[in-house]
PDB file of C-alpha atoms in Angstrom:
ATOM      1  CA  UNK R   1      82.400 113.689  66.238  1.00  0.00           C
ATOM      2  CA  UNK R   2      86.353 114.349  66.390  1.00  0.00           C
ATOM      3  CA  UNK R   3      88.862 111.653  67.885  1.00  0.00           C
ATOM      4  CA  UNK R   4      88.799 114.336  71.235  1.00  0.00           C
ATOM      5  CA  UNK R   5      85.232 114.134  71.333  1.00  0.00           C
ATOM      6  CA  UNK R   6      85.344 110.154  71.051  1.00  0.00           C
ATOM      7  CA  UNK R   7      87.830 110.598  73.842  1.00  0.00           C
ATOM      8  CA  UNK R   8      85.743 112.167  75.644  1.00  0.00           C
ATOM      9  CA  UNK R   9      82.989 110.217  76.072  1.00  0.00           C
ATOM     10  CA  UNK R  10      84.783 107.219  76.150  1.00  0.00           C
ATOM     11  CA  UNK R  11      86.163 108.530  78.964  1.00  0.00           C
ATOM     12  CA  UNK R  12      82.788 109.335  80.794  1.00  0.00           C
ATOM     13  CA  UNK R  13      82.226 105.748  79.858  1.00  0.00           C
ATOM     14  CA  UNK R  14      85.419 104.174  82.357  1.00  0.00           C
ATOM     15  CA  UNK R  15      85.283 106.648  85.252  1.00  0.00           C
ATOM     16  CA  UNK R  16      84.386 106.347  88.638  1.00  0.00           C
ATOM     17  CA  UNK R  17      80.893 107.588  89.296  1.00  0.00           C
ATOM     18  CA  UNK R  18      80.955 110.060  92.263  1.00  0.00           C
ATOM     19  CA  UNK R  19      78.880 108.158  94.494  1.00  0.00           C
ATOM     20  CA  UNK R  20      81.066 105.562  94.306  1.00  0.00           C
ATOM     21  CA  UNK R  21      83.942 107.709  94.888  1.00  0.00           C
ATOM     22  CA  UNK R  22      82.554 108.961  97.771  1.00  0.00           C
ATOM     23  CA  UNK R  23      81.975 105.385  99.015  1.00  0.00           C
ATOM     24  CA  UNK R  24      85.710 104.625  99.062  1.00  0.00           C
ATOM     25  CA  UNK R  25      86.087 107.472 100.707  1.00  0.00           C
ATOM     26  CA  UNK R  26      83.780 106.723 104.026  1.00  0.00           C
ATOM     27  CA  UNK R  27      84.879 103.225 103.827  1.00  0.00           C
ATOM     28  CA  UNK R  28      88.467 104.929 104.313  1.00  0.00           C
ATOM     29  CA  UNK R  29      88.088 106.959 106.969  1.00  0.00           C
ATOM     30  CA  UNK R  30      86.142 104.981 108.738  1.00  0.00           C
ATOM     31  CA  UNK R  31      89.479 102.895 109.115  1.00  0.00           C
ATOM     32  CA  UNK R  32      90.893 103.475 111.985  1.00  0.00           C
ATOM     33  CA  UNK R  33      94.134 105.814 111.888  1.00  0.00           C
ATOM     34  CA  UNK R  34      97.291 104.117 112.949  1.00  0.00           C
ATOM     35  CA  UNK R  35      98.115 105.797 116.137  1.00  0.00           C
ATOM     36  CA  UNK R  36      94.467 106.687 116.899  1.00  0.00           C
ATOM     37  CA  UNK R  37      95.634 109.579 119.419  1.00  0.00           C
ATOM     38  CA  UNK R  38      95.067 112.007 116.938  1.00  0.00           C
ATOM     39  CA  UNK R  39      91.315 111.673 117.674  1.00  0.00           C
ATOM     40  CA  UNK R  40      92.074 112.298 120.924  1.00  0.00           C
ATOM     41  CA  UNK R  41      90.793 109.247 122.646  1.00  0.00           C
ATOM     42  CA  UNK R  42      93.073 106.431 124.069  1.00  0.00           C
ATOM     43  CA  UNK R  43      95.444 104.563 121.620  1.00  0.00           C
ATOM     44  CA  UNK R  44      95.052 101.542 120.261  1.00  0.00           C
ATOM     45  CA  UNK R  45      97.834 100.209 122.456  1.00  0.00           C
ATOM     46  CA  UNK R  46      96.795 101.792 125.652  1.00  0.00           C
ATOM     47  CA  UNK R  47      96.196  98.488 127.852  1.00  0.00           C
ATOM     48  CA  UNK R  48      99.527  96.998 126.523  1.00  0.00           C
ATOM     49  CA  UNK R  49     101.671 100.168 127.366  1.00  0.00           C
ATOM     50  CA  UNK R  50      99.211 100.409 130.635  1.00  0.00           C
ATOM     51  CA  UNK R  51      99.845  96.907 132.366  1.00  0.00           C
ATOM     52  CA  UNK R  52     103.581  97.134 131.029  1.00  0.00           C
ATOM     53  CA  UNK R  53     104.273  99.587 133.141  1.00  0.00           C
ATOM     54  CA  UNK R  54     102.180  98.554 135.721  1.00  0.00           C
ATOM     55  CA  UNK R  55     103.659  95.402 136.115  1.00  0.00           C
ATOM     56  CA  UNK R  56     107.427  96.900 136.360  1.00  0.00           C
ATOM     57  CA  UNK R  57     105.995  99.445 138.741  1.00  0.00           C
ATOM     58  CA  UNK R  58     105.127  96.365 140.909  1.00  0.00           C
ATOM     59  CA  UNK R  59     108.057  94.479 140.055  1.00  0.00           C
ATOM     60  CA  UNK R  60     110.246  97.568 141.513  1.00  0.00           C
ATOM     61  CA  UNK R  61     108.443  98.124 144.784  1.00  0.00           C
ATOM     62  CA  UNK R  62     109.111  94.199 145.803  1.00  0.00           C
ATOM     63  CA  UNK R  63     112.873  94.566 145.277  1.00  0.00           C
ATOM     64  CA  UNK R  64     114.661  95.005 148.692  1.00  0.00           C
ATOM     65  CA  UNK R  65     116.192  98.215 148.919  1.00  0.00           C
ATOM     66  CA  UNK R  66     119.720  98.484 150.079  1.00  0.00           C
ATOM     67  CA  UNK R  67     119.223 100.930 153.037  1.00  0.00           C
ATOM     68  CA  UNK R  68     116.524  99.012 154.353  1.00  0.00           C
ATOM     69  CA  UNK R  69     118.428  95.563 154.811  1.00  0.00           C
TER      70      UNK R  69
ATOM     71  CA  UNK T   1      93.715 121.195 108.984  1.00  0.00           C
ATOM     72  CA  UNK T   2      92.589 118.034 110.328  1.00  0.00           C
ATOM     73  CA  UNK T   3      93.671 114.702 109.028  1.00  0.00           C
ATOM     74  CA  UNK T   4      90.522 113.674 107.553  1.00  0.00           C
ATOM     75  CA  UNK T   5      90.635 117.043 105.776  1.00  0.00           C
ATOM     76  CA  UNK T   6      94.040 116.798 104.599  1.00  0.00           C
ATOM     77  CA  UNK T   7      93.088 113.153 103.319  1.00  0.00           C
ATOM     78  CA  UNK T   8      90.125 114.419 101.491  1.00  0.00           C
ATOM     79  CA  UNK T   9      92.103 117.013  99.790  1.00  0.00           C
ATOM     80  CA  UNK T  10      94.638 114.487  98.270  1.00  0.00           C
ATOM     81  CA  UNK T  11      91.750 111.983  97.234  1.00  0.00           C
ATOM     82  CA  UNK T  12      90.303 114.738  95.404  1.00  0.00           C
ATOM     83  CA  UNK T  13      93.801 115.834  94.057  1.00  0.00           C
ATOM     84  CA  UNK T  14      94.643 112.373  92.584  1.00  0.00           C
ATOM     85  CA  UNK T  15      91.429 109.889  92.541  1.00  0.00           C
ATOM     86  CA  UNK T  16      90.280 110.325  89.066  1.00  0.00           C
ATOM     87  CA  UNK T  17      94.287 109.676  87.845  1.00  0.00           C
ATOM     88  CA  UNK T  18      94.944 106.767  89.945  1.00  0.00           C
ATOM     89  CA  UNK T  19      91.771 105.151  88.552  1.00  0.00           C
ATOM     90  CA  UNK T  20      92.387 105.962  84.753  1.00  0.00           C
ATOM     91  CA  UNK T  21      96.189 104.323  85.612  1.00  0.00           C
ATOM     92  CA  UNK T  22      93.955 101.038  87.208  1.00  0.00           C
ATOM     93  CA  UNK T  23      91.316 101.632  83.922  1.00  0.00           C
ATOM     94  CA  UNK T  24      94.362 101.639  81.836  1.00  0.00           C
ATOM     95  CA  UNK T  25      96.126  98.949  83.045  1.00  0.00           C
ATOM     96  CA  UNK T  26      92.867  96.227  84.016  1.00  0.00           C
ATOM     97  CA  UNK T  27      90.355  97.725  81.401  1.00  0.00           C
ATOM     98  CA  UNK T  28      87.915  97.000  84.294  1.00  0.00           C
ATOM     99  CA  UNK T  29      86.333  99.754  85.944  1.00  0.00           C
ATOM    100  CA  UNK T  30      85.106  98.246  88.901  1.00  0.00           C
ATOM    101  CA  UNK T  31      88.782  96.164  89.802  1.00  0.00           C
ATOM    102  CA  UNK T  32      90.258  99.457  89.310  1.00  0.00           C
ATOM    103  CA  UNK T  33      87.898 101.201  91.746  1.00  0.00           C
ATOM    104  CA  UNK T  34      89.431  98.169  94.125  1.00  0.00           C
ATOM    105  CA  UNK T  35      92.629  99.471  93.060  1.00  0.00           C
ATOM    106  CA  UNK T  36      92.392 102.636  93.726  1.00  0.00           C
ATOM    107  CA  UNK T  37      91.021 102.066  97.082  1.00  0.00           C
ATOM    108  CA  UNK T  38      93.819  99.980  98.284  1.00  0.00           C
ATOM    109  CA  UNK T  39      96.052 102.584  97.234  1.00  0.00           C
ATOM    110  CA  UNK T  40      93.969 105.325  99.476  1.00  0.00           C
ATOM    111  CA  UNK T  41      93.638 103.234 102.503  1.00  0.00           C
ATOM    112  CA  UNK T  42      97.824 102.882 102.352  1.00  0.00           C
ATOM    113  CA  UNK T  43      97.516 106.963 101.784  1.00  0.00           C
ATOM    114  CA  UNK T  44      95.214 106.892 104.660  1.00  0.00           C
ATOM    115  CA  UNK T  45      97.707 105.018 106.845  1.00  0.00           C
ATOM    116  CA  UNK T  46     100.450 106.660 105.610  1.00  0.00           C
ATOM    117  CA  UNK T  47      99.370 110.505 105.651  1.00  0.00           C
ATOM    118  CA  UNK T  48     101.957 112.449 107.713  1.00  0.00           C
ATOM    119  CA  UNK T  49     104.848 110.719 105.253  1.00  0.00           C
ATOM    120  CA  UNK T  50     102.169 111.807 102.222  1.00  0.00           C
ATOM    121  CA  UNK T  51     100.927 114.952 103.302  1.00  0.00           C
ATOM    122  CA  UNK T  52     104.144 117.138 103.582  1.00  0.00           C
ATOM    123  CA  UNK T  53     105.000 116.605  99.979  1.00  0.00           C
ATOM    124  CA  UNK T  54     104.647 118.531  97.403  1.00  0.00           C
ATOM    125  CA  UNK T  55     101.628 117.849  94.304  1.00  0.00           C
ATOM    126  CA  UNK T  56     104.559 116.159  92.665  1.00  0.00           C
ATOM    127  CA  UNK T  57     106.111 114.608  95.209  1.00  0.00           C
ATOM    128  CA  UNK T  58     102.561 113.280  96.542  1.00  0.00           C
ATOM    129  CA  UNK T  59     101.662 112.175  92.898  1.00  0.00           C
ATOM    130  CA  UNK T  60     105.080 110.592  92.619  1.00  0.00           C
ATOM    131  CA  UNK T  61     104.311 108.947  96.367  1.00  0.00           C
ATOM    132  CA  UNK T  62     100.729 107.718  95.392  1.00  0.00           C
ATOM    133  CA  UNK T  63     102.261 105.937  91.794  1.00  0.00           C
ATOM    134  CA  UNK T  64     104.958 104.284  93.367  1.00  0.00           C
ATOM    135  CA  UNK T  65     101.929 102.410  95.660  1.00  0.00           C
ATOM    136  CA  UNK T  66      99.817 102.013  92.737  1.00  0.00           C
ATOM    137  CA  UNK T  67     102.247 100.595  90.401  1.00  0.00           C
ATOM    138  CA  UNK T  68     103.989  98.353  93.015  1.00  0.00           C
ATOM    139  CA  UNK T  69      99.734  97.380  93.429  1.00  0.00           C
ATOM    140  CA  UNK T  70      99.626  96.719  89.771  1.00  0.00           C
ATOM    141  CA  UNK T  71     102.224  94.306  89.615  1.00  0.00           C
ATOM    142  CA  UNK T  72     101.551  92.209  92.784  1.00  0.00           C
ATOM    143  CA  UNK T  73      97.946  92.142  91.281  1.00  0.00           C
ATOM    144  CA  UNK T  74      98.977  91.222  87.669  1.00  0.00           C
ATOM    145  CA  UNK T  75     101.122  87.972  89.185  1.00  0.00           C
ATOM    146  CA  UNK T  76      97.615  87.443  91.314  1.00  0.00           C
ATOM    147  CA  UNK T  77      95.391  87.803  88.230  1.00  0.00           C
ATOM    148  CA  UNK T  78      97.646  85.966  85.604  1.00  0.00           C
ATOM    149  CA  UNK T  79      96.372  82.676  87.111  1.00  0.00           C
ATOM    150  CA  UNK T  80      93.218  82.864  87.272  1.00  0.00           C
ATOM    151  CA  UNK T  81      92.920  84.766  84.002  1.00  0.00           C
ATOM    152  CA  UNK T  82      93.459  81.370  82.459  1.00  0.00           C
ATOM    153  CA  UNK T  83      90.172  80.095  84.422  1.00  0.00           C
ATOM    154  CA  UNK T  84      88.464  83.459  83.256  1.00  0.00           C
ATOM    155  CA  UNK T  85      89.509  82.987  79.303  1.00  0.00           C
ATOM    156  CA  UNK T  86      88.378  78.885  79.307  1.00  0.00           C
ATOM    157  CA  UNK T  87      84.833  79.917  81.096  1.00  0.00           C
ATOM    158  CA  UNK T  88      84.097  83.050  78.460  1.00  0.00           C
ATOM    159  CA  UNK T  89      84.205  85.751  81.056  1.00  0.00           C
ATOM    160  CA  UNK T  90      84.245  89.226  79.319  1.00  0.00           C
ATOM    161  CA  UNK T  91      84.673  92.286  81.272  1.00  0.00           C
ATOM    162  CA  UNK T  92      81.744  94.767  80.179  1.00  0.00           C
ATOM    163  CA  UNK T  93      82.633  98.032  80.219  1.00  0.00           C
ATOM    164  CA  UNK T  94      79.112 100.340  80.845  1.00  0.00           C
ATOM    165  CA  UNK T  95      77.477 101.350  77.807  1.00  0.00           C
ATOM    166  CA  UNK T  96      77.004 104.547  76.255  1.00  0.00           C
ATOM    167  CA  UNK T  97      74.143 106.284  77.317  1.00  0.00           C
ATOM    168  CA  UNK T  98      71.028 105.053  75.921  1.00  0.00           C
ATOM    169  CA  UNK T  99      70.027 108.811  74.515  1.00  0.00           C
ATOM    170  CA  UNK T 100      73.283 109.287  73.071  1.00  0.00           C
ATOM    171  CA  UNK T 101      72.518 109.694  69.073  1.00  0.00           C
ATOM    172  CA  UNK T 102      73.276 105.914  67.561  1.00  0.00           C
ATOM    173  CA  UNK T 103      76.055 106.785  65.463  1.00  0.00           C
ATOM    174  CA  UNK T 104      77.964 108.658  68.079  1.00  0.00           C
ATOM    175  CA  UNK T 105      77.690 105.975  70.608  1.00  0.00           C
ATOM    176  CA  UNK T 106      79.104 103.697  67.623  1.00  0.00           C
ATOM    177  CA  UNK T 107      81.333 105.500  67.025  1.00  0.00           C
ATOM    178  CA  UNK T 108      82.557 105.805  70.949  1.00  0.00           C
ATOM    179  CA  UNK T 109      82.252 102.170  71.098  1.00  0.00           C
ATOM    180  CA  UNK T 110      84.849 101.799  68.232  1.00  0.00           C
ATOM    181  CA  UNK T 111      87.256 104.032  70.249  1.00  0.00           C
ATOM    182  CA  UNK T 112      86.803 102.110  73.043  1.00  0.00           C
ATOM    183  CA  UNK T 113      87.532  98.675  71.984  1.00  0.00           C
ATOM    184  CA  UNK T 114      90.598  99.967  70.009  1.00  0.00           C
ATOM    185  CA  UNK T 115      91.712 101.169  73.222  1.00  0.00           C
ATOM    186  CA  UNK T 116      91.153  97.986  74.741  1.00  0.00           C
ATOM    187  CA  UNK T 117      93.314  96.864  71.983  1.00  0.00           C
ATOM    188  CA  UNK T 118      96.379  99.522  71.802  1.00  0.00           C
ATOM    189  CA  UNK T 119      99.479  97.665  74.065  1.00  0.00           C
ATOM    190  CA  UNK T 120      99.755  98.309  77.725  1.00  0.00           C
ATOM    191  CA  UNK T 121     102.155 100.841  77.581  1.00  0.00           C
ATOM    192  CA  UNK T 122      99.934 103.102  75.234  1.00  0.00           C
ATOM    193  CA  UNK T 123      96.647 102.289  76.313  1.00  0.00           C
ATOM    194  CA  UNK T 124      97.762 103.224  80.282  1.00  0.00           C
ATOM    195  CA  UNK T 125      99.113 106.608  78.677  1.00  0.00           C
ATOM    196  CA  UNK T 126      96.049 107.349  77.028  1.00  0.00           C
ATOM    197  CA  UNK T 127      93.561 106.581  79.664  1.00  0.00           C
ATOM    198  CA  UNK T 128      95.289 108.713  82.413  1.00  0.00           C
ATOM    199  CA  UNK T 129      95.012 111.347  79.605  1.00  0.00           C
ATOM    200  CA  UNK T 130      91.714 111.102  78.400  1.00  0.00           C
ATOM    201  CA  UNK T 131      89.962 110.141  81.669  1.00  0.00           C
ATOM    202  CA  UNK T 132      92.297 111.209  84.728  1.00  0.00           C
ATOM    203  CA  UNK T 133      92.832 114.423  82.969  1.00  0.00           C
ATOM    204  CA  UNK T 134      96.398 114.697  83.401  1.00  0.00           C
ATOM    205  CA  UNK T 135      98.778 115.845  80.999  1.00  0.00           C
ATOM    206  CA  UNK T 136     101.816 113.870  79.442  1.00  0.00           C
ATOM    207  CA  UNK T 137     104.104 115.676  81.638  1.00  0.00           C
ATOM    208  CA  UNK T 138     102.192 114.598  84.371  1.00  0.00           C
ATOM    209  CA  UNK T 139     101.683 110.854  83.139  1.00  0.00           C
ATOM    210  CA  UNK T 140     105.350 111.028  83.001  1.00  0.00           C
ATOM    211  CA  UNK T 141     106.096 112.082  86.558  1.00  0.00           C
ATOM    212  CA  UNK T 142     103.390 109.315  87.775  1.00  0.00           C
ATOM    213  CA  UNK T 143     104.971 106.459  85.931  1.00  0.00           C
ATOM    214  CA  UNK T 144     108.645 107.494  86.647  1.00  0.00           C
ATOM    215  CA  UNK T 145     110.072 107.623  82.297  1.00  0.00           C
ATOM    216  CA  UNK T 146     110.518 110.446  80.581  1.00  0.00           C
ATOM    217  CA  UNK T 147     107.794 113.122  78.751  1.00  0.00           C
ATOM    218  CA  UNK T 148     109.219 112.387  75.710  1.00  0.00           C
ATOM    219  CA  UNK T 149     108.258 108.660  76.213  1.00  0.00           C
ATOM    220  CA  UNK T 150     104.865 109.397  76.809  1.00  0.00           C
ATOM    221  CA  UNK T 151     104.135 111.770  74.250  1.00  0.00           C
ATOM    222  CA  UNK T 152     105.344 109.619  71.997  1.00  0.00           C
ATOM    223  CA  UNK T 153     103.338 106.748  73.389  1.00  0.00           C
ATOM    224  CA  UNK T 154     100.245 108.819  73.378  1.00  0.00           C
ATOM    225  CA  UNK T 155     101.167 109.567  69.689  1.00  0.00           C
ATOM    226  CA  UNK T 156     101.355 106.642  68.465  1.00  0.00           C
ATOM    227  CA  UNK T 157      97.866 105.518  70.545  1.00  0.00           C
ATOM    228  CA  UNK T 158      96.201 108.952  68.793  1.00  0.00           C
ATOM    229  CA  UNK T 159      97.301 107.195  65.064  1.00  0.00           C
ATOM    230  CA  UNK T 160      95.477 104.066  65.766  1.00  0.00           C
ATOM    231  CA  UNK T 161      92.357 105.356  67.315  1.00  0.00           C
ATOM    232  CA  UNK T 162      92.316 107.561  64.570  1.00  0.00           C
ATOM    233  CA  UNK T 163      92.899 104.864  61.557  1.00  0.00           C
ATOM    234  CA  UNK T 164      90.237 102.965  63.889  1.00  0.00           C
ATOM    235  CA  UNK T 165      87.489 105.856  63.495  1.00  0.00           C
ATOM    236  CA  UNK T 166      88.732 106.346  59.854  1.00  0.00           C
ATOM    237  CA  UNK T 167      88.179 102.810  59.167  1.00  0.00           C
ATOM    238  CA  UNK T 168      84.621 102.774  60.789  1.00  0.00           C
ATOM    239  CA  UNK T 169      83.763 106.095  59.089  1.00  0.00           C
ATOM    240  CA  UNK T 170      84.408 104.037  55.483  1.00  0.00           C
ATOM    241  CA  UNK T 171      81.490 103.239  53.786  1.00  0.00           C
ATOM    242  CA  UNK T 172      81.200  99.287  53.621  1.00  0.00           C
ATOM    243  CA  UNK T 173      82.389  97.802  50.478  1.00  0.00           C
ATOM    244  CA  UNK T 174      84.983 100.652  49.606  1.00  0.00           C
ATOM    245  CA  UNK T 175      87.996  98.954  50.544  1.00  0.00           C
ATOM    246  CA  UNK T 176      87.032  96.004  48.454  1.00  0.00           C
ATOM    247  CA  UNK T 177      86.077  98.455  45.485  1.00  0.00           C
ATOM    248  CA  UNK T 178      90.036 100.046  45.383  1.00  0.00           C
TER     249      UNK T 178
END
């Protein structure tokens, strides 16, 4: 057995079986994406952005407006 | 192509190297695995910065992460490495296969520990060789020095695991008979 052949099973010896592998992977991906609209459902920030606005919406409509004073 | 394919195309691309780098640096398997997932789920987050880039420039990309991981890790481990040493924790790698013929597997073994023993800087080289399958031009790229460096780094690593092998292969007693 050459020193490339040693190597080489050494080698086998230290690596990642794939089923591990493709354990990391799922536990990945099942991570959720920063900026989740690329799935196509409603961002992770949705309610923030959603009552933010709401609440200057609101905000704006009590202000008097100069014409009507 | 979606973004879970374009993920699974540069785990593919770059697991097995970013592991032998953890391998090479930990000598633990199963921490590097840890490792190298860390260093995926920051991919993961970080794919439209990642995926744009060329081989090189995503290889260069994923090493910066894993050897800025390495570090922070090394200060984290350093401590309790002392606990580790005092309590006579050893880090088993897995055996050779069981079928493997008895003098072979010996003879891997030998290799193995005098990788464990080779310094750092020769035993990371070597790993990401042997078992991420990349070449030195390639090592070099990944851990930002020159090609030069690393061949001669995998050079010098190739001496000793040869002298290793050579000294194994020596019938006992010869030494003492010259």
């Amino acid at each position: 057995m050459s020193l490339d052949d040693a190597l080489a099973a050494w080698a086998a010896t230290v690596r990642l079986p794939d089923a591990a592998a493709d354990g990391i992977y799922q536990r990945i991906v099942m991570t959720p994406a920063p900026g989740g609209k690329q799935y196509g459902g409603l961002g992770r920030t949705w309610w923030r952005d959603f009552s933010a606005d709401f609440a200057a919406r609101m905000i704006t409509s009590t202000r008097r407006v100069p014409w009507a004073a | 192509m979606d973004r879970e394919a374009e993920f699974r195309e540069l785990y593919e691309a770059h697991r097995d190297a970013v592991h032998a780098y953890f391998v090479g640096r930990t000598g633990d398997r199963w921490l590097a695995a840890d490792l190298m997932q860390e260093v995926f789920m920051r991919v993961w987050q970080r794919l439209p910065a990642v995926a744009g880039r060329s081989a090189d420039g995503q290889r260069a990309w994923i090493f910066t992460v894993a050897r800025n991981l390495a570090v922070d890790t090394y200060r984290r481990e350093r401590t309790r490495a002392g606990a580790e040493a005092a309590l006579g924790h050893e880090r088993a790698d897995a055996p050779p296969p069981a079928s493997a013929p008895v003098i072979a597997a010996e003879r891997v073994a030998v290799v193995g520990e005098a990788i464990r023993q080779l310094p750092e800087e020769q035993r990371v080289a070597v790993t990401m060789a042997a078992a991420g399958g990349l070449t030195s031009a390639q090592i070099a790229a990944a851990l930002d020095v020159p090609a030069g460096t690393v061949r001669y780094r995998l050079s010098l690593a190739r001496r000793t695991l040869s002298a290793a092998l050579a000294a194994y292969d020596q019938p006992a007693g010869t030494a003492e008979e010259r």
